[in-house]
PDB file of C-alpha atoms and ligand atoms in Angstrom:
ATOM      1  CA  UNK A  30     -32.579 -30.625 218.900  1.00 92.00           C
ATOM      2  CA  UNK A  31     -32.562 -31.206 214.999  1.00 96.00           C
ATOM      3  CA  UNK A  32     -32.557 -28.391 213.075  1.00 97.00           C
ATOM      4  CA  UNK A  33     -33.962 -28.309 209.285  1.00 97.00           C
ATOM      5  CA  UNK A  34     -34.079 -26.048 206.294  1.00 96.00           C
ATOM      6  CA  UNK A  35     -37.927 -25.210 205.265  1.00 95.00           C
ATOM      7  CA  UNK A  36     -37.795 -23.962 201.443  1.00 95.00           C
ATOM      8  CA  UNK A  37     -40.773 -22.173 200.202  1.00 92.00           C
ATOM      9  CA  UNK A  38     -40.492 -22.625 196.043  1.00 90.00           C
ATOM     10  CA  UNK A  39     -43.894 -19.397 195.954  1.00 89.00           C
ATOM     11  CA  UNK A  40     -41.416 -17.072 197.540  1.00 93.00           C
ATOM     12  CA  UNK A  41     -37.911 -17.782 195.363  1.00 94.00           C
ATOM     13  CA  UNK A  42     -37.084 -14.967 193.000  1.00 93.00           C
ATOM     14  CA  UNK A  43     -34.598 -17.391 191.286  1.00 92.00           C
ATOM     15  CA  UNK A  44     -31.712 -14.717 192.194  1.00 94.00           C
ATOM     16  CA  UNK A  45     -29.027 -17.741 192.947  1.00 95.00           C
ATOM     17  CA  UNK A  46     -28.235 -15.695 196.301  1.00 97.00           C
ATOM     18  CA  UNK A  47     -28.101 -18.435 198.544  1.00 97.00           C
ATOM     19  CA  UNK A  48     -25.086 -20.081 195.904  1.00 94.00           C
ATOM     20  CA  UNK A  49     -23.205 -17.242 196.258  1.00 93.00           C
ATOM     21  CA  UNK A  50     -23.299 -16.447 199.378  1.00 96.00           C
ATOM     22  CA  UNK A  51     -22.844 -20.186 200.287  1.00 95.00           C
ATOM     23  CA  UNK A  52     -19.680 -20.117 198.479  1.00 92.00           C
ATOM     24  CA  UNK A  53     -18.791 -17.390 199.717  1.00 91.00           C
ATOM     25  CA  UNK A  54     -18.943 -17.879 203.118  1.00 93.00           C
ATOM     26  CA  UNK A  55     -16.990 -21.225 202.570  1.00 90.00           C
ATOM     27  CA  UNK A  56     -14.355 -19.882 200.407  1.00 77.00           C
ATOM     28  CA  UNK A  57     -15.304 -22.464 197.857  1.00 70.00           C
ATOM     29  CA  UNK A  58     -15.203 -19.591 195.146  1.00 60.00           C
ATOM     30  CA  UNK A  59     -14.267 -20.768 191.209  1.00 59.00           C
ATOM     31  CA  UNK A  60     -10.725 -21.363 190.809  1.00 58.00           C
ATOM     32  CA  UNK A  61     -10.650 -20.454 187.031  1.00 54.00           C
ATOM     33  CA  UNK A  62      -6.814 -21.195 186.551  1.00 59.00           C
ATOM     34  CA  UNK A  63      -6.764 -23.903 188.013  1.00 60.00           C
ATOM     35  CA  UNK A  64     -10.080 -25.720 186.982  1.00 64.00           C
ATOM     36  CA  UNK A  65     -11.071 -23.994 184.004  1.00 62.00           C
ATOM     37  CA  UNK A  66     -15.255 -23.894 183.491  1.00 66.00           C
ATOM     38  CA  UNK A  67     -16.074 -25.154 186.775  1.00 71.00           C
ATOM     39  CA  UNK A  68     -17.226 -23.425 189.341  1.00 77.00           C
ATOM     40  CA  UNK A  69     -15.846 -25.944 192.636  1.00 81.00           C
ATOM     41  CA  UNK A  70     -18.314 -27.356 195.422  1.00 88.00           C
ATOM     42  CA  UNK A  71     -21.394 -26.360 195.352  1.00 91.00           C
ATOM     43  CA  UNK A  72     -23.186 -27.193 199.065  1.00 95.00           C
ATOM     44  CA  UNK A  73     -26.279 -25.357 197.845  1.00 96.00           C
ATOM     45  CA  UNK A  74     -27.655 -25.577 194.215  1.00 94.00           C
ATOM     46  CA  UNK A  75     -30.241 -23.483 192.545  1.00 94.00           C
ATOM     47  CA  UNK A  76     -31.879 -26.820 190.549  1.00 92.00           C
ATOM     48  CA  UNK A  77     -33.944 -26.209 187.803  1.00 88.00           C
ATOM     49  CA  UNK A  78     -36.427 -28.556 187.079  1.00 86.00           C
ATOM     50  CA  UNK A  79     -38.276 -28.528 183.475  1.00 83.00           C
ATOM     51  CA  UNK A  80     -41.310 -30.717 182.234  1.00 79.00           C
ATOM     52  CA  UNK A  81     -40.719 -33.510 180.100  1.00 80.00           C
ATOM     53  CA  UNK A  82     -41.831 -31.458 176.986  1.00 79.00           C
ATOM     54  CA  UNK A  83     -40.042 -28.232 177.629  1.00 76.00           C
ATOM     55  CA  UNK A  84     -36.454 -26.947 177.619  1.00 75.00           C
ATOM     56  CA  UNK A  85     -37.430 -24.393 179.306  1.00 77.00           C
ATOM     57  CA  UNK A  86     -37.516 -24.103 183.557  1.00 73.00           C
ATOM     58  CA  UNK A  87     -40.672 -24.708 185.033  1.00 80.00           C
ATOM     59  CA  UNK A  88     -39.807 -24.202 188.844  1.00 87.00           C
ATOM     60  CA  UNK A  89     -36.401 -23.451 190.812  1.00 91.00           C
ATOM     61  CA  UNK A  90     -35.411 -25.525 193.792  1.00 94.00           C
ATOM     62  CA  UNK A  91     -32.621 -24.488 196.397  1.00 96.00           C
ATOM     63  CA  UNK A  92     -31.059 -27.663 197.627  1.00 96.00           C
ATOM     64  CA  UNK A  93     -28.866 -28.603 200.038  1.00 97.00           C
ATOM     65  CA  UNK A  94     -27.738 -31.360 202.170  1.00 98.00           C
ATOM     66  CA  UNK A  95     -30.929 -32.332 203.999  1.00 97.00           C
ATOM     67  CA  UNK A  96     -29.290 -33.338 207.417  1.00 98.00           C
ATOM     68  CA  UNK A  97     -31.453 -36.592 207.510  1.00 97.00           C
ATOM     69  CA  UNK A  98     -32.235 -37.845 210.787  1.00 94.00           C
ATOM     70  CA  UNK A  99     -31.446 -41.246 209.335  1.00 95.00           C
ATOM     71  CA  UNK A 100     -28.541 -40.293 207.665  1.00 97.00           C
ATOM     72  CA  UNK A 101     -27.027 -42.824 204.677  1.00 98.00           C
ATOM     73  CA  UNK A 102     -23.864 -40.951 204.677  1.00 98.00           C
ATOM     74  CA  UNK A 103     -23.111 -41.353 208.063  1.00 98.00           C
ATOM     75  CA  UNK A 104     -24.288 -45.076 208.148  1.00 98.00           C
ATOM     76  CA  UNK A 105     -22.209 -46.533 204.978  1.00 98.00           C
ATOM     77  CA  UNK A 106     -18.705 -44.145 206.240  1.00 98.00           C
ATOM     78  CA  UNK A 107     -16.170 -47.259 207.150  1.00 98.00           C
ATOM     79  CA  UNK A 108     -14.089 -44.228 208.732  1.00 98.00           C
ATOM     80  CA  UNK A 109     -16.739 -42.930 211.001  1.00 98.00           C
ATOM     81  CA  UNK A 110     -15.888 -39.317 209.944  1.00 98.00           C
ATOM     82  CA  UNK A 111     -19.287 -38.172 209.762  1.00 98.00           C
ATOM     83  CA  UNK A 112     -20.922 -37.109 212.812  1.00 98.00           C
ATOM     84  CA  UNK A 113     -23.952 -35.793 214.427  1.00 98.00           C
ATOM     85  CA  UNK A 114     -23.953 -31.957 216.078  1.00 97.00           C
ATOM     86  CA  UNK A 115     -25.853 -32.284 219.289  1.00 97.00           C
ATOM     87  CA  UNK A 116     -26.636 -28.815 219.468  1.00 97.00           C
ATOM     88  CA  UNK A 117     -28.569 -28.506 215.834  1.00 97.00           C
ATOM     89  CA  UNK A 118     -28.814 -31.724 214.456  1.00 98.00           C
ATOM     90  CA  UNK A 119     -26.517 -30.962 211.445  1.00 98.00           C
ATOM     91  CA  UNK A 120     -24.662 -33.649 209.975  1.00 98.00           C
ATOM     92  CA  UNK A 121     -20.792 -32.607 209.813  1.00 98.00           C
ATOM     93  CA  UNK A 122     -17.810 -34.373 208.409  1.00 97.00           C
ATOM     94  CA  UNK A 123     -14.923 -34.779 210.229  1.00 97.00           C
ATOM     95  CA  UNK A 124     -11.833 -34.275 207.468  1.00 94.00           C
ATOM     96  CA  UNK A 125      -9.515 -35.853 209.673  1.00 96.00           C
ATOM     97  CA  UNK A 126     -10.623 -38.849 209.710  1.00 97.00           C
ATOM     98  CA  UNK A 127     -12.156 -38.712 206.308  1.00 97.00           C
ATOM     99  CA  UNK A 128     -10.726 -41.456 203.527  1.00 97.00           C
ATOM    100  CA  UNK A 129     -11.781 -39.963 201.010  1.00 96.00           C
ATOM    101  CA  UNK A 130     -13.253 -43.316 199.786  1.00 97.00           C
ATOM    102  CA  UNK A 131     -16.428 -41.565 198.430  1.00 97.00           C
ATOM    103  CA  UNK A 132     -18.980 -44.146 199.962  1.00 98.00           C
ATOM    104  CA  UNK A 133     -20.560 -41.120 201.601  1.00 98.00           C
ATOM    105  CA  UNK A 134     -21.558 -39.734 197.934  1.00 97.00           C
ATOM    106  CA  UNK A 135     -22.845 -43.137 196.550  1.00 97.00           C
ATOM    107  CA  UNK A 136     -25.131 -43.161 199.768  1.00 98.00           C
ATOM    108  CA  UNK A 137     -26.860 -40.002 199.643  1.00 98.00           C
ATOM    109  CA  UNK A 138     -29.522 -39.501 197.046  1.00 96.00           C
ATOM    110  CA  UNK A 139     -29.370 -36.168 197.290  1.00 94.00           C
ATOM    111  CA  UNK A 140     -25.581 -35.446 195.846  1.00 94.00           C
ATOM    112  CA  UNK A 141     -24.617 -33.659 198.867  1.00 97.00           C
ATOM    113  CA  UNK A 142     -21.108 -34.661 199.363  1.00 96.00           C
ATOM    114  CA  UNK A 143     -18.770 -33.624 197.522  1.00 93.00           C
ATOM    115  CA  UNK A 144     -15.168 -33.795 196.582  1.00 89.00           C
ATOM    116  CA  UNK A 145     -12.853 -30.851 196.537  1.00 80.00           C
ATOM    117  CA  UNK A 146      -8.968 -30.884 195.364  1.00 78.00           C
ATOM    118  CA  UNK A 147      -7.902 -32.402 198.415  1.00 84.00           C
ATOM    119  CA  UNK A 148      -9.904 -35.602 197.611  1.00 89.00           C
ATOM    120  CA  UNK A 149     -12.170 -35.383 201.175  1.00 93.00           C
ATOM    121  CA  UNK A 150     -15.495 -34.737 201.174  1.00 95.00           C
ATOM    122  CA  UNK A 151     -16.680 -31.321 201.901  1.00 94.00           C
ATOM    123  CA  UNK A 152     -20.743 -30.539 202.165  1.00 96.00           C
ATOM    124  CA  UNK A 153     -22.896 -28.196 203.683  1.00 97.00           C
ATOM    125  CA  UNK A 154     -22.494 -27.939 207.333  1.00 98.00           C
ATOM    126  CA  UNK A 155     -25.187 -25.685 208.225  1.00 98.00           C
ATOM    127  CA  UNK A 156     -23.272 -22.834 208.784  1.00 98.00           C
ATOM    128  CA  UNK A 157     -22.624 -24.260 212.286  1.00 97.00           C
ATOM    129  CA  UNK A 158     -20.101 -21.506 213.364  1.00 97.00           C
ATOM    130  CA  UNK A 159     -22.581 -18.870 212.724  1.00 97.00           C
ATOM    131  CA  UNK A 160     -25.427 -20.810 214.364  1.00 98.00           C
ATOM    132  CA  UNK A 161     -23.624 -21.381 217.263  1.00 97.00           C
ATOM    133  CA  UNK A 162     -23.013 -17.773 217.202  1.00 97.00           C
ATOM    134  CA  UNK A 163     -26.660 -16.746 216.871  1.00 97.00           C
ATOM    135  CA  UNK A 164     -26.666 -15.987 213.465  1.00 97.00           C
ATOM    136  CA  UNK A 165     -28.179 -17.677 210.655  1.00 98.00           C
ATOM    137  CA  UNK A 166     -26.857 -19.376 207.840  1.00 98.00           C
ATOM    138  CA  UNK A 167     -25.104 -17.187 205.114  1.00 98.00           C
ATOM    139  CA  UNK A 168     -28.096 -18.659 202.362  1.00 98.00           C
ATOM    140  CA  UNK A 169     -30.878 -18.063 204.703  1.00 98.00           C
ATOM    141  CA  UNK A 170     -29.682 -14.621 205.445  1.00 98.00           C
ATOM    142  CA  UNK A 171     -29.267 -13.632 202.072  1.00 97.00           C
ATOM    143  CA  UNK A 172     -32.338 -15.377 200.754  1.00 97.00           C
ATOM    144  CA  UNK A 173     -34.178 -11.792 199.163  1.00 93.00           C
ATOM    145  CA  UNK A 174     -37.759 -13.723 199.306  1.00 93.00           C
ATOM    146  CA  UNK A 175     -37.364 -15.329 202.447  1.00 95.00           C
ATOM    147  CA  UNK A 176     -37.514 -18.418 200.304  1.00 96.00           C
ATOM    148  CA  UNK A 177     -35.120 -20.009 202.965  1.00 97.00           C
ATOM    149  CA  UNK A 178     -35.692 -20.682 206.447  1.00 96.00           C
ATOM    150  CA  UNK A 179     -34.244 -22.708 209.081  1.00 97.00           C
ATOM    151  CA  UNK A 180     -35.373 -23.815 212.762  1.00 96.00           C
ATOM    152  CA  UNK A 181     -36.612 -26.867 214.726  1.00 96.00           C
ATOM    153  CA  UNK A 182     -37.512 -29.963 212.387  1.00 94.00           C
ATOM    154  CA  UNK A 183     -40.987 -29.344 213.970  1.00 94.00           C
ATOM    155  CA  UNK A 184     -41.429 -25.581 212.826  1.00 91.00           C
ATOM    156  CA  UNK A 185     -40.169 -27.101 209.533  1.00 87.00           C
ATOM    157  CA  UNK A 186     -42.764 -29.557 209.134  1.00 90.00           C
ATOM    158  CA  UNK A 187     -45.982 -27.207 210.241  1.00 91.00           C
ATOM    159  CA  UNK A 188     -44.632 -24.910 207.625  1.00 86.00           C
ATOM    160  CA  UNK A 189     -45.237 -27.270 205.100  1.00 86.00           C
ATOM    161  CA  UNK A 190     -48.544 -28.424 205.949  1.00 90.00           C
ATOM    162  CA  UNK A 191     -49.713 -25.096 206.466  1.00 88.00           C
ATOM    163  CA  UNK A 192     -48.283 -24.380 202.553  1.00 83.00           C
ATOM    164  CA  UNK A 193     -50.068 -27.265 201.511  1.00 84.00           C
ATOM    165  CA  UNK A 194     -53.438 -26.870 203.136  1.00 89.00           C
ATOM    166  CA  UNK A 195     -53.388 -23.112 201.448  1.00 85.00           C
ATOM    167  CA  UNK A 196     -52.344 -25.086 198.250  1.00 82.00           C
ATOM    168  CA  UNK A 197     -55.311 -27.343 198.384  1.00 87.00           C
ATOM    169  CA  UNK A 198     -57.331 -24.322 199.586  1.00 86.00           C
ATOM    170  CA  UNK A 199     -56.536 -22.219 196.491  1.00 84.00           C
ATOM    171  CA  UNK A 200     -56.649 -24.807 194.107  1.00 81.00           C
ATOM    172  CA  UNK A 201     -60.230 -26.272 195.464  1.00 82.00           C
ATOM    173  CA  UNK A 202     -61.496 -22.306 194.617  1.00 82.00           C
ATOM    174  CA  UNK A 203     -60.614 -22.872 191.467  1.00 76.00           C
ATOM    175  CA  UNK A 204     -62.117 -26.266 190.127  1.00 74.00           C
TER     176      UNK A 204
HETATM  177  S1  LIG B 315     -25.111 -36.011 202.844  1.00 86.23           S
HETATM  178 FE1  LIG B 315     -26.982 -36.907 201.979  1.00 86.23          FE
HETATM  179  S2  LIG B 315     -27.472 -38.679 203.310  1.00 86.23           S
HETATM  180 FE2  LIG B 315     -25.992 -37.380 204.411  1.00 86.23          FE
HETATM  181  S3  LIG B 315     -27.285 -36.071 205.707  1.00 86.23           S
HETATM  182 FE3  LIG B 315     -26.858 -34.927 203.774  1.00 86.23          FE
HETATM  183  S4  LIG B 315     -28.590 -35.398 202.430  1.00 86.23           S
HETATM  184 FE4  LIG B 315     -28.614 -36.918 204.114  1.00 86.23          FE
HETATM  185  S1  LIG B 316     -15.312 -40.283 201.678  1.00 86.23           S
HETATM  186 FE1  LIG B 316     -14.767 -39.819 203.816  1.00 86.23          FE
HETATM  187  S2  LIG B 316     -16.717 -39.196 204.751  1.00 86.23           S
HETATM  188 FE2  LIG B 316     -17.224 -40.265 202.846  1.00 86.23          FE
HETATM  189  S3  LIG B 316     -17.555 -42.441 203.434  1.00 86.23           S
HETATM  190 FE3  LIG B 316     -15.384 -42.238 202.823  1.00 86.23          FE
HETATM  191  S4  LIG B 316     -14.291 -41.831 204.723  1.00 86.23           S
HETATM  192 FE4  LIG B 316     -16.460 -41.417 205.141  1.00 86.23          FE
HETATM  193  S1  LIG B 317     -26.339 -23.648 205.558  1.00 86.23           S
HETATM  194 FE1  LIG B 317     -24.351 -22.729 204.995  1.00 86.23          FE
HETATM  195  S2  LIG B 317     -23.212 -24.435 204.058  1.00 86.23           S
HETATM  196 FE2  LIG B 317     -25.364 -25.036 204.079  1.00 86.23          FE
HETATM  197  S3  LIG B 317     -26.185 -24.384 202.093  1.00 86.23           S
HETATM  198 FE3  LIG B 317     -26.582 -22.711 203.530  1.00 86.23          FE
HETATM  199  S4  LIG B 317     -24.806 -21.317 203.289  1.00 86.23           S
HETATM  200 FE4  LIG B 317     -24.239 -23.307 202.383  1.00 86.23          FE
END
């Protein structure tokens, strides 16, 4: 089974709930004493993108690690510290064995991993504990808009074409 996160960018109130409760839920709160104006890992970031011509935010993207089927993290790590779940499909790291060699980071495209104090990369892991346990992830849950979704890669992907064929739809109506 491979799990994926479906993110609907009509129904995000721009609320940065799934940040916070990511952090949360990993601990990975701001450590202002320590690292002063930063705010630590961030596994899920509220991205704003703008148009060229404008400082101002056109659209707000949550993004996390993607949990690529073909993932470049796991295929450059010299360590073999990143692994596959074969319950949900999520990509995981394994600090143990992690060297902390940052290959990982320069692979992705996506700036997933990250590097915490410790030096070993740290990234979103799905929330595995609570999806093992039947619950979902701490973003999804506290997504307000139900902007955030998870399930099978397949549900995923009919969400999206669905989205886009009412997308087409709407703006067809309008020419
Ligand atoms: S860390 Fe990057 S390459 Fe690896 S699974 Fe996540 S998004 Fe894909
Ligand atoms: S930093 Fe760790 S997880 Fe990333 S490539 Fe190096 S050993 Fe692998
Ligand atoms: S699934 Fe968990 S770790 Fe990943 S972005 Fe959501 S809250 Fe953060």
């Amino acid at each position: 089974m491979q799990y994926a996160f479906h993110f609907n960018v009509e129904r995000c109130a721009q609320c940065f709930a799934c940040e916070v409760a990511c952090k949360s839920a990993h601990n990975s709160r701001p450590r202002v004493q320590e690292e002063p104006g930063t705010c630590g890992p961030r596994f899920r970031q509220v991205v704003e993108l703008k148009s060229e011509d404008s400082a101002t935010p056109v659209q707000y993207v949550s993004m996390a690690c993607m949990h690529c089927g073909d993932a470049a993290c796991m295929a450059v790590c010299p360590a073999r510290a990143i692994y596959r779940d074969p319950q949900f499909g999520a990509v995981l790291v394994d600090h143990s064995k992690c060297l902390g060699c940052r290959y990982c980071s320069w692979a992705c495209e996506f700036g997933a991993p990250q590097f915490d104090r410790d030096g070993l990369m740290t990234k979103c892991d799905m929330c595995i504990d609570r999806l093992r346990k039947g619950f979902a992830p701490a973003c999804v849950e506290s997504c307000c808009g139900g902007a955030i979704t998870i399930g099978p890669v397949e549900t995923a992907r009919n969400a999206v074409r669905e989205h886009a064929a009412k997308r087409i739809a709407t703006a067809s109506r309008l020419l």
